[in-house]
Structure formats: C-alpha cells, structure tokens
Short mmCIF file of C-alpha atoms in Angstrom, two decimals:
data_model
loop_
_atom_site.label_atom_id
_atom_site.label_comp_id
_atom_site.label_asym_id
_atom_site.label_seq_id
_atom_site.Cartn_x
_atom_site.Cartn_y
_atom_site.Cartn_z
CA UNK A 1 71.58 81.31 87.03
CA UNK A 2 73.38 83.50 89.62
CA UNK A 3 76.44 85.40 88.25
CA UNK A 4 78.98 87.40 90.03
CA UNK A 5 78.21 91.02 89.31
CA UNK A 6 81.05 92.49 91.38
CA UNK A 7 83.35 93.57 88.54
CA UNK A 8 80.35 95.53 87.06
CA UNK A 9 78.77 97.54 89.81
CA UNK A 10 80.87 97.23 92.87
CA UNK A 11 82.89 100.03 91.38
CA UNK A 12 80.03 102.17 92.35
CA UNK A 13 80.27 101.42 96.04
CA UNK A 14 80.54 104.39 98.28
CA UNK A 15 83.86 104.50 100.15
CA UNK A 16 82.86 105.61 103.60
CA UNK A 17 85.42 105.21 106.31
CA UNK A 18 84.18 105.49 109.82
CA UNK A 19 86.60 105.69 112.62
CA UNK A 20 84.60 104.50 115.47
CA UNK A 21 85.64 106.76 118.25
CA UNK A 22 86.44 109.85 116.24
CA UNK A 23 83.28 109.75 114.18
CA UNK A 24 85.61 110.56 111.27
CA UNK A 25 83.65 110.13 108.03
CA UNK A 26 85.51 110.36 104.63
CA UNK A 27 82.84 110.98 101.99
CA UNK A 28 83.20 110.56 98.29
CA UNK A 29 83.44 113.75 96.26
CA UNK A 30 81.91 114.41 92.84
CA UNK A 31 85.21 113.74 91.03
CA UNK A 32 85.35 110.27 92.57
CA UNK A 33 81.70 109.65 91.68
CA UNK A 34 82.36 110.66 88.06
CA UNK A 35 85.50 108.48 87.97
CA UNK A 36 83.50 105.53 89.18
CA UNK A 37 80.72 106.21 86.74
CA UNK A 38 83.17 106.40 83.86
CA UNK A 39 84.87 103.08 84.86
CA UNK A 40 81.58 101.27 85.54
CA UNK A 41 79.88 102.49 82.40
CA UNK A 42 82.99 101.63 80.32
CA UNK A 43 83.08 98.10 81.63
CA UNK A 44 79.35 97.63 81.26
CA UNK A 45 79.48 98.72 77.62
CA UNK A 46 82.19 96.44 76.71
CA UNK A 47 80.57 93.53 78.64
CA UNK A 48 77.31 94.11 76.85
CA UNK A 49 79.04 93.95 73.51
CA UNK A 50 80.46 90.60 74.45
CA UNK A 51 76.98 89.44 75.59
CA UNK A 52 75.68 90.67 72.13
CA UNK A 53 78.25 88.52 70.38
CA UNK A 54 77.28 85.58 72.52
CA UNK A 55 73.62 86.09 71.68
CA UNK A 56 74.30 86.15 68.08
CA UNK A 57 76.28 82.98 68.35
CA UNK A 58 73.31 81.38 70.05
CA UNK A 59 71.00 82.60 67.36
CA UNK A 60 69.17 85.42 69.47
CA UNK A 61 69.44 88.22 66.95
CA UNK A 62 67.03 90.55 68.77
CA UNK A 63 68.71 89.97 72.10
CA UNK A 64 72.05 90.81 70.39
CA UNK A 65 70.45 94.03 69.21
CA UNK A 66 69.17 94.97 72.68
CA UNK A 67 72.55 94.41 74.22
CA UNK A 68 74.22 96.49 71.61
CA UNK A 69 71.77 99.32 71.97
CA UNK A 70 72.22 99.39 75.63
CA UNK A 71 75.98 99.20 75.30
CA UNK A 72 75.71 102.34 73.23
CA UNK A 73 73.62 104.01 75.83
CA UNK A 74 76.08 103.06 78.59
CA UNK A 75 78.85 104.69 76.42
CA UNK A 76 76.96 107.90 76.37
CA UNK A 77 76.81 107.78 80.20
CA UNK A 78 80.51 106.98 80.48
CA UNK A 79 81.54 109.61 78.05
CA UNK A 80 79.41 112.17 79.90
CA UNK A 81 81.16 111.20 83.21
CA UNK A 82 84.61 111.36 81.53
CA UNK A 83 83.80 114.92 80.15
CA UNK A 84 82.65 115.87 83.59
CA UNK A 85 86.13 115.07 84.87
CA UNK A 86 87.42 117.83 82.55
CA UNK A 87 90.46 115.72 81.54
CA UNK A 88 89.80 115.93 77.80
CA UNK A 89 92.32 118.33 76.29
CA UNK A 90 93.08 119.42 72.69
CA UNK A 91 93.53 116.72 70.04
CA UNK A 92 97.28 117.37 69.91
CA UNK A 93 97.53 116.80 73.70
CA UNK A 94 95.18 113.75 73.54
CA UNK A 95 97.56 112.22 70.92
CA UNK A 96 100.60 112.74 73.10
CA UNK A 97 98.76 111.35 76.16
CA UNK A 98 97.64 108.42 74.08
CA UNK A 99 101.19 107.73 72.93
CA UNK A 100 102.53 107.79 76.40
CA UNK A 101 99.78 105.67 77.74
CA UNK A 102 100.27 102.95 75.12
CA UNK A 103 103.92 102.88 75.85
CA UNK A 104 103.25 102.33 79.60
CA UNK A 105 100.59 99.74 78.95
CA UNK A 106 102.96 97.70 76.69
CA UNK A 107 106.12 98.16 78.67
CA UNK A 108 104.80 98.04 82.14
CA UNK A 109 101.50 96.42 82.35
CA UNK A 110 101.38 93.82 79.62
CA UNK A 111 105.13 93.01 80.16
CA UNK A 112 104.40 92.11 83.75
CA UNK A 113 101.26 90.03 82.69
CA UNK A 114 103.37 88.06 80.31
CA UNK A 115 106.04 87.28 82.80
CA UNK A 116 103.30 86.28 85.33
CA UNK A 117 101.67 83.92 82.78
CA UNK A 118 105.02 82.51 81.86
CA UNK A 119 105.85 81.86 85.46
CA UNK A 120 102.47 80.16 85.96
CA UNK A 121 103.00 78.10 82.70
CA UNK A 122 99.59 79.36 81.38
CA UNK A 123 100.14 79.17 77.60
CA UNK A 124 96.78 80.65 76.68
CA UNK A 125 97.45 83.67 78.90
CA UNK A 126 101.02 84.04 77.54
CA UNK A 127 99.70 84.20 74.06
CA UNK A 128 96.93 86.58 74.91
CA UNK A 129 99.14 89.06 76.90
CA UNK A 130 102.11 88.91 74.56
CA UNK A 131 99.95 89.55 71.47
CA UNK A 132 98.30 92.44 73.27
CA UNK A 133 101.74 93.90 74.28
CA UNK A 134 102.86 93.66 70.56
CA UNK A 135 99.69 95.26 69.50
CA UNK A 136 99.89 98.19 71.99
CA UNK A 137 103.50 98.79 70.71
CA UNK A 138 102.22 99.20 67.25
CA UNK A 139 99.51 101.61 68.57
CA UNK A 140 102.28 103.67 70.08
CA UNK A 141 104.01 103.86 66.63
CA UNK A 142 100.76 104.90 64.89
CA UNK A 143 100.33 107.69 67.53
CA UNK A 144 103.98 108.68 66.99
CA UNK A 145 103.55 108.89 63.33
CA UNK A 146 100.36 110.94 63.70
CA UNK A 147 102.19 113.36 66.07
CA UNK A 148 105.01 113.79 63.53
CA UNK A 149 102.55 114.51 60.73
CA UNK A 150 99.93 116.22 62.68
CA UNK A 151 99.32 119.19 60.38
CA UNK A 152 99.36 117.29 57.09
CA UNK A 153 96.31 115.15 57.34
CA UNK A 154 96.88 112.35 55.05
CA UNK A 155 94.01 109.99 54.45
CA UNK A 156 94.52 106.38 55.50
CA UNK A 157 92.62 103.23 55.53
CA UNK A 158 93.03 100.90 58.50
CA UNK A 159 92.44 97.13 58.89
CA UNK A 160 91.97 95.68 62.38
CA UNK A 161 92.50 92.05 63.18
CA UNK A 162 89.46 90.68 65.03
CA UNK A 163 91.54 88.09 66.94
CA UNK A 164 94.39 90.17 68.46
CA UNK A 165 93.47 93.75 67.58
CA UNK A 166 96.49 94.34 65.35
CA UNK A 167 96.04 97.56 63.24
CA UNK A 168 97.35 97.46 59.69
CA UNK A 169 97.88 101.02 58.28
CA UNK A 170 97.13 101.47 54.49
CA UNK A 171 97.28 97.84 53.25
CA UNK A 172 95.24 94.75 54.20
CA UNK A 173 97.95 92.08 55.04
CA UNK A 174 97.64 88.51 53.81
CA UNK A 175 97.98 87.43 57.30
CA UNK A 176 98.30 89.21 60.74
CA UNK A 177 101.93 89.69 61.57
CA UNK A 178 101.03 89.32 65.36
CA UNK A 179 98.79 86.30 65.58
CA UNK A 180 98.83 84.87 62.06
CA UNK A 181 95.08 85.13 61.46
CA UNK A 182 94.01 85.29 57.72
CA UNK A 183 92.98 88.45 55.84
CA UNK A 184 89.29 87.61 56.13
CA UNK A 185 89.57 88.08 59.88
CA UNK A 186 90.29 91.81 59.45
CA UNK A 187 87.66 94.57 59.80
CA UNK A 188 88.18 97.45 57.29
CA UNK A 189 88.07 101.19 58.36
CA UNK A 190 87.89 102.84 55.01
CA UNK A 191 86.80 106.18 53.56
CA UNK B 1 101.12 119.14 77.42
CA UNK B 2 101.24 116.72 80.43
CA UNK B 3 98.09 114.82 81.16
CA UNK B 4 97.17 112.70 84.15
CA UNK B 5 97.19 109.10 82.81
CA UNK B 6 96.49 107.49 86.14
CA UNK B 7 92.80 106.54 85.47
CA UNK B 8 93.90 104.68 82.35
CA UNK B 9 96.87 102.59 83.09
CA UNK B 10 97.46 102.70 86.77
CA UNK B 11 94.88 100.03 86.79
CA UNK B 12 97.52 97.79 85.40
CA UNK B 13 99.85 98.25 88.49
CA UNK B 14 100.96 95.03 90.15
CA UNK B 15 99.65 94.75 93.64
CA UNK B 16 102.76 93.47 95.58
CA UNK B 17 102.48 93.58 99.31
CA UNK B 18 105.77 93.11 101.18
CA UNK B 19 105.51 92.64 104.88
CA UNK B 20 108.97 93.78 105.94
CA UNK B 21 109.94 91.20 108.44
CA UNK B 22 108.02 88.22 107.10
CA UNK B 23 109.12 88.57 103.51
CA UNK B 24 105.47 87.91 102.70
CA UNK B 25 104.91 88.71 99.12
CA UNK B 26 101.33 88.63 97.74
CA UNK B 27 101.63 88.30 93.99
CA UNK B 28 98.92 89.00 91.32
CA UNK B 29 97.33 85.92 89.83
CA UNK B 30 96.09 85.46 86.08
CA UNK B 31 92.56 86.24 87.10
CA UNK B 32 93.56 89.56 88.57
CA UNK B 33 95.73 90.36 85.48
CA UNK B 34 92.77 89.55 83.20
CA UNK B 35 90.41 91.67 85.31
CA UNK B 36 92.81 94.67 85.22
CA UNK B 37 93.34 94.27 81.44
CA UNK B 38 89.46 94.12 81.01
CA UNK B 39 89.02 97.39 83.01
CA UNK B 40 92.06 99.16 81.57
CA UNK B 41 91.02 98.30 77.95
CA UNK B 42 87.36 99.24 78.47
CA UNK B 43 88.25 102.59 79.90
CA UNK B 44 90.86 103.17 77.06
CA UNK B 45 88.32 102.37 74.36
CA UNK B 46 85.76 104.78 75.76
CA UNK B 47 88.36 107.45 76.33
CA UNK B 48 89.57 107.13 72.76
CA UNK B 49 86.06 107.48 71.42
CA UNK B 50 85.72 110.72 73.31
CA UNK B 51 89.09 111.83 71.84
CA UNK B 52 87.78 110.97 68.41
CA UNK B 53 84.68 113.10 69.00
CA UNK B 54 86.97 115.91 70.10
CA UNK B 55 89.20 115.55 67.05
CA UNK B 56 86.23 115.74 64.83
CA UNK B 57 84.91 118.84 66.63
CA UNK B 58 88.41 120.39 65.96
CA UNK B 59 88.19 119.42 62.22
CA UNK B 60 90.92 116.64 62.44
CA UNK B 61 89.02 113.97 60.43
CA UNK B 62 91.91 111.59 60.10
CA UNK B 63 92.98 111.83 63.80
CA UNK B 64 89.30 111.03 64.70
CA UNK B 65 89.57 107.93 62.50
CA UNK B 66 92.77 106.81 64.12
CA UNK B 67 91.26 107.20 67.60
CA UNK B 68 88.25 105.16 66.49
CA UNK B 69 90.31 102.42 64.95
CA UNK B 70 92.48 102.06 68.11
CA UNK B 71 89.44 102.12 70.32
CA UNK B 72 88.12 99.18 68.29
CA UNK B 73 91.45 97.38 68.79
CA UNK B 74 91.31 98.04 72.55
CA UNK B 75 87.83 96.62 72.69
CA UNK B 76 89.11 93.39 71.22
CA UNK B 77 91.82 93.20 73.81
CA UNK B 78 89.25 93.98 76.61
CA UNK B 79 86.77 91.48 75.29
CA UNK B 80 89.46 88.75 75.05
CA UNK B 81 90.37 89.43 78.69
CA UNK B 82 86.76 89.32 79.76
CA UNK B 83 86.23 86.03 77.94
CA UNK B 84 89.43 84.73 79.68
CA UNK B 85 87.75 85.37 83.02
CA UNK B 86 85.12 82.84 81.97
CA UNK B 87 82.31 84.85 83.36
CA UNK B 88 80.21 84.95 80.15
CA UNK B 89 77.32 82.49 80.49
CA UNK B 90 74.30 81.76 78.36
CA UNK B 91 72.22 84.59 76.83
CA UNK B 92 69.38 83.87 79.22
CA UNK B 93 71.80 84.20 82.15
CA UNK B 94 73.47 87.26 80.75
CA UNK B 95 70.06 88.91 80.40
CA UNK B 96 69.14 88.13 84.05
CA UNK B 97 72.55 89.33 85.15
CA UNK B 98 72.16 92.58 83.27
CA UNK B 99 68.71 93.17 84.75
CA UNK B 100 70.09 92.74 88.24
CA UNK B 101 73.12 94.85 87.53
CA UNK B 102 71.01 97.71 86.05
CA UNK B 103 68.72 97.71 89.04
CA UNK B 104 71.76 97.93 91.40
CA UNK B 105 73.39 100.68 89.38
CA UNK B 106 70.23 102.77 89.35
CA UNK B 107 69.07 102.13 92.97
CA UNK B 108 72.39 102.05 94.77
CA UNK B 109 75.15 103.76 92.67
CA UNK B 110 73.44 106.55 90.87
CA UNK B 111 70.98 107.16 93.70
CA UNK B 112 74.07 107.87 95.90
CA UNK B 113 75.74 109.98 93.33
CA UNK B 114 72.55 112.11 92.96
CA UNK B 115 72.29 112.60 96.80
CA UNK B 116 75.98 113.60 96.81
CA UNK B 117 75.58 116.09 94.09
CA UNK B 118 72.52 117.51 95.67
CA UNK B 119 74.38 117.86 99.09
CA UNK B 120 77.23 119.67 97.23
CA UNK B 121 74.79 121.96 95.38
CA UNK B 122 76.38 120.82 92.02
CA UNK B 123 73.49 121.27 89.68
CA UNK B 124 75.31 119.95 86.65
CA UNK B 125 76.19 116.72 88.43
CA UNK B 126 72.58 116.42 89.87
CA UNK B 127 71.28 116.56 86.31
CA UNK B 128 73.85 114.17 84.91
CA UNK B 129 73.44 111.52 87.64
CA UNK B 130 69.67 111.71 87.94
CA UNK B 131 69.24 111.36 84.18
CA UNK B 132 71.64 108.54 84.16
CA UNK B 133 69.66 106.90 87.02
CA UNK B 134 66.30 107.29 85.13
CA UNK B 135 67.85 105.80 82.04
CA UNK B 136 69.32 102.82 83.89
CA UNK B 137 65.83 102.19 85.22
CA UNK B 138 64.42 101.96 81.70
CA UNK B 139 67.24 99.70 80.77
CA UNK B 140 66.13 97.35 83.58
CA UNK B 141 62.62 97.48 82.20
CA UNK B 142 63.73 96.59 78.71
CA UNK B 143 65.74 93.59 80.11
CA UNK B 144 62.74 92.53 82.15
CA UNK B 145 60.59 92.71 79.05
CA UNK B 146 63.10 90.69 77.02
CA UNK B 147 63.19 88.06 79.86
CA UNK B 148 59.47 87.75 79.75
CA UNK B 149 59.36 87.28 75.96
CA UNK B 150 62.66 85.38 75.69
CA UNK B 151 61.52 82.67 73.34
CA UNK B 152 59.27 84.88 71.18
CA UNK B 153 61.86 87.01 69.38
CA UNK B 154 59.89 90.05 68.20
CA UNK B 155 61.80 92.49 66.01
CA UNK B 156 62.10 96.00 67.43
CA UNK B 157 63.68 99.32 66.39
CA UNK B 158 65.40 101.22 69.02
CA UNK B 159 66.27 105.06 69.23
CA UNK B 160 68.92 106.23 71.69
CA UNK B 161 69.12 109.76 72.97
CA UNK B 162 72.70 111.09 72.30
CA UNK B 163 72.44 113.39 75.31
CA UNK B 164 71.24 111.24 78.13
CA UNK B 165 71.31 107.63 76.68
CA UNK B 166 67.55 107.18 76.98
CA UNK B 167 66.45 104.07 74.87
CA UNK B 168 63.11 104.49 73.09
CA UNK B 169 61.65 101.11 72.13
CA UNK B 170 59.84 100.95 68.71
CA UNK B 171 58.88 104.57 68.17
CA UNK B 172 61.10 107.67 67.89
CA UNK B 173 59.71 110.14 70.50
CA UNK B 174 59.17 113.85 69.58
CA UNK B 175 61.39 114.66 72.51
CA UNK B 176 63.33 112.69 75.00
CA UNK B 177 61.22 111.91 78.15
CA UNK B 178 64.36 111.99 80.37
CA UNK B 179 66.26 115.11 79.17
CA UNK B 180 63.93 116.82 76.80
CA UNK B 181 66.26 116.61 73.68
CA UNK B 182 64.58 116.84 70.30
CA UNK B 183 64.05 113.86 68.04
CA UNK B 184 66.99 114.69 65.78
CA UNK B 185 69.28 114.05 68.72
CA UNK B 186 68.36 110.35 68.67
CA UNK B 187 70.40 107.55 66.93
CA UNK B 188 68.33 104.98 65.23
CA UNK B 189 69.08 101.21 65.55
CA UNK B 190 66.87 99.72 62.83
CA UNK B 191 66.62 96.46 60.84
#
C-alpha cells in the first residue's frame, strides 16, 4: 500500500542550512517558494492525469473524474505560482523562449538520455528517449514557423500522436512518422 | 527578448561528479533520466498552458492553439517517463498515496510558505499560499471520502474555482468559500 511520495512533495522541503558554530541560517525566499510550488503542482497535475487514466483502465469512472478534477485544480495553483515568478512575457517572447527551450531539450537533454540508454542497452528507454527527441525537434520547427509568420495568423488543425506526442500540422497522417502508430491513435485539435 | 530558461530545461542537466584525483565519475542512471524527463515535461506543459492563456489575452488565437497542442504533446512525454519509473500502482493505492501527499503539501509545504510570506510581509504571497493550503486540505477530504466509498461509485459533478482551485463537490456554490470568487468563475466537470 505504501508508495514513495518523494518526487511529488519533497520538492516542497525547506532548504535550511545551519552552520553549527556560526548559527548561519540560509532561509528560503518567496521566489524559491513559488518555484517549488510551480514544480510540485506541475508534477502533481501530470501524475494525477496518469492516475486518472489508470482508474479508467480499471473501470473506476468516478475515481478517474476525481483525479482529473484535482489535476485541473493543481494546474491552477501551479499557474498562479508561475505567474507570481513574473517570468511570463509577451507572446512573441514566449514563442522565442519556447523555440530555444525545445532546441536545448532535444539537442542536450534527450540526446544525453538516448546515449545513456544505449550505453546501458535499455532498448525500451532508447525508443522512448529517441522518439521524444525527434518530437521535440518537430516542436522547435513549429515554433520557428510560427515566429516567421507571427503577424499573419493562419488557421491550422493539429493532430497529436497519443503514443509519442508527435504533432502533425494540417493533415492527419496515415501513420505516425516518429513511432509508426496508426491514424486512429491521433487526437485532433480542430477549429 | 532573452528569457531565463533555467527552470524549464536545466532539470535535464547531467549530474557528473568528477573527483579530481580519484577520477571518480558518478553517472546518471536511467531512473534519474526518467525522473528528470517527467519533471521537465510536466513543468513545460504547464508553462505552455500559461503561455496559451497569455496569447489568448493578447488576441493571438492560433498561437494559443499551438501552445496548447504542444502542451498536450509534452504531457504525453511526461506521462511516458512517469510510467517508465514504474511508480503507478492500483487505483486504490494511488488514491491513498494522493491523500497522504495532499496532507503533506498542505501541512508541511504550504504551511511553511505561508509563514515565510507572512514574515516577509508579502500580502499577495500570503493570500496565494494560504488559499492553496486551504484548497489542498479540501482535496485531502475528497480523497478520504473517495477512499471510504471506494466500492460504491456514486456519480458526482464537480465545480472548480478558476482563481484558487477550490473544488466544490456536487453543488455550484454562490461564491467560492476559499477566495470569494463568484459562481461564474467556476469550471464545471459534469456527466
């Protein structure tokens, strides 16, 4: 019955350093508290969505709903904390930031994860990380495209692969170019 | 134009410790990579939703859609990483875990944040953290209730306050008991 909660709420722990003789206490500031709240709530929201999926798989429709509702509530808390950090800029800047972030995530983070998984011979992890890397690269392209056509808002439909997260722009593909999933595995974002 | 991306993707950094004389290298393992991917993607997804809201506020409907679509894609990556960690148990266990987690978040984390904000005289932060604390306590009650009636799945509608995240069970309140927002500020989860 016991689960390890550490990834969820240990983020909230208060970093107090006490140097014994000097009575030096480094206290958390509001910015750090907001940052921890943002991280903790974002992780909680996603975890609850996975719990919701699991509950649905097990036939507990009402439990799935409760998890989803509380996930939504946690997102409100997390968004409030993020806004409190005053890091949200104009849409044009947010777009540029997202482009840079995706590029780093693909080229630095996931690239390392893939190499690590390969070195360990963990095929499942290689597949997961390399597909995520490929998808992040396509995200970067979508952002770049949007940056180039920022002022001429064209209307586009999107289709997202539920398996690997690949985002198809405009047309639903017959199968996912990243993971090979069939068209029925895509979620449409239309209108 | 430059934004600080550190909260987003520095989570992905590879923790390599090199003790100079010993050539001791501590490498990341797959579990750590999955945990960082989960955290990074969860934060990215929530940040992109806030960007989407901002884009809508600025009248960029299509940009808002793009941010939302990519947020959904990042959630797929994050959920995949979380599942890879093999920490998702049965619904009954997930419910118990969520109850314990909420209690800790309210009594430990937010309680500290409130005290910190009070000590610093930051009224905005006091309001935010204390409202979040109150809401997490009501989440814990909802989980407890669900645990007590686990087998008798009663159908319930929920209403979530967009301002503070308060979850009303069954009936839409005239105003939010936590932050005082009017009924029109609630999002309904019905059916």
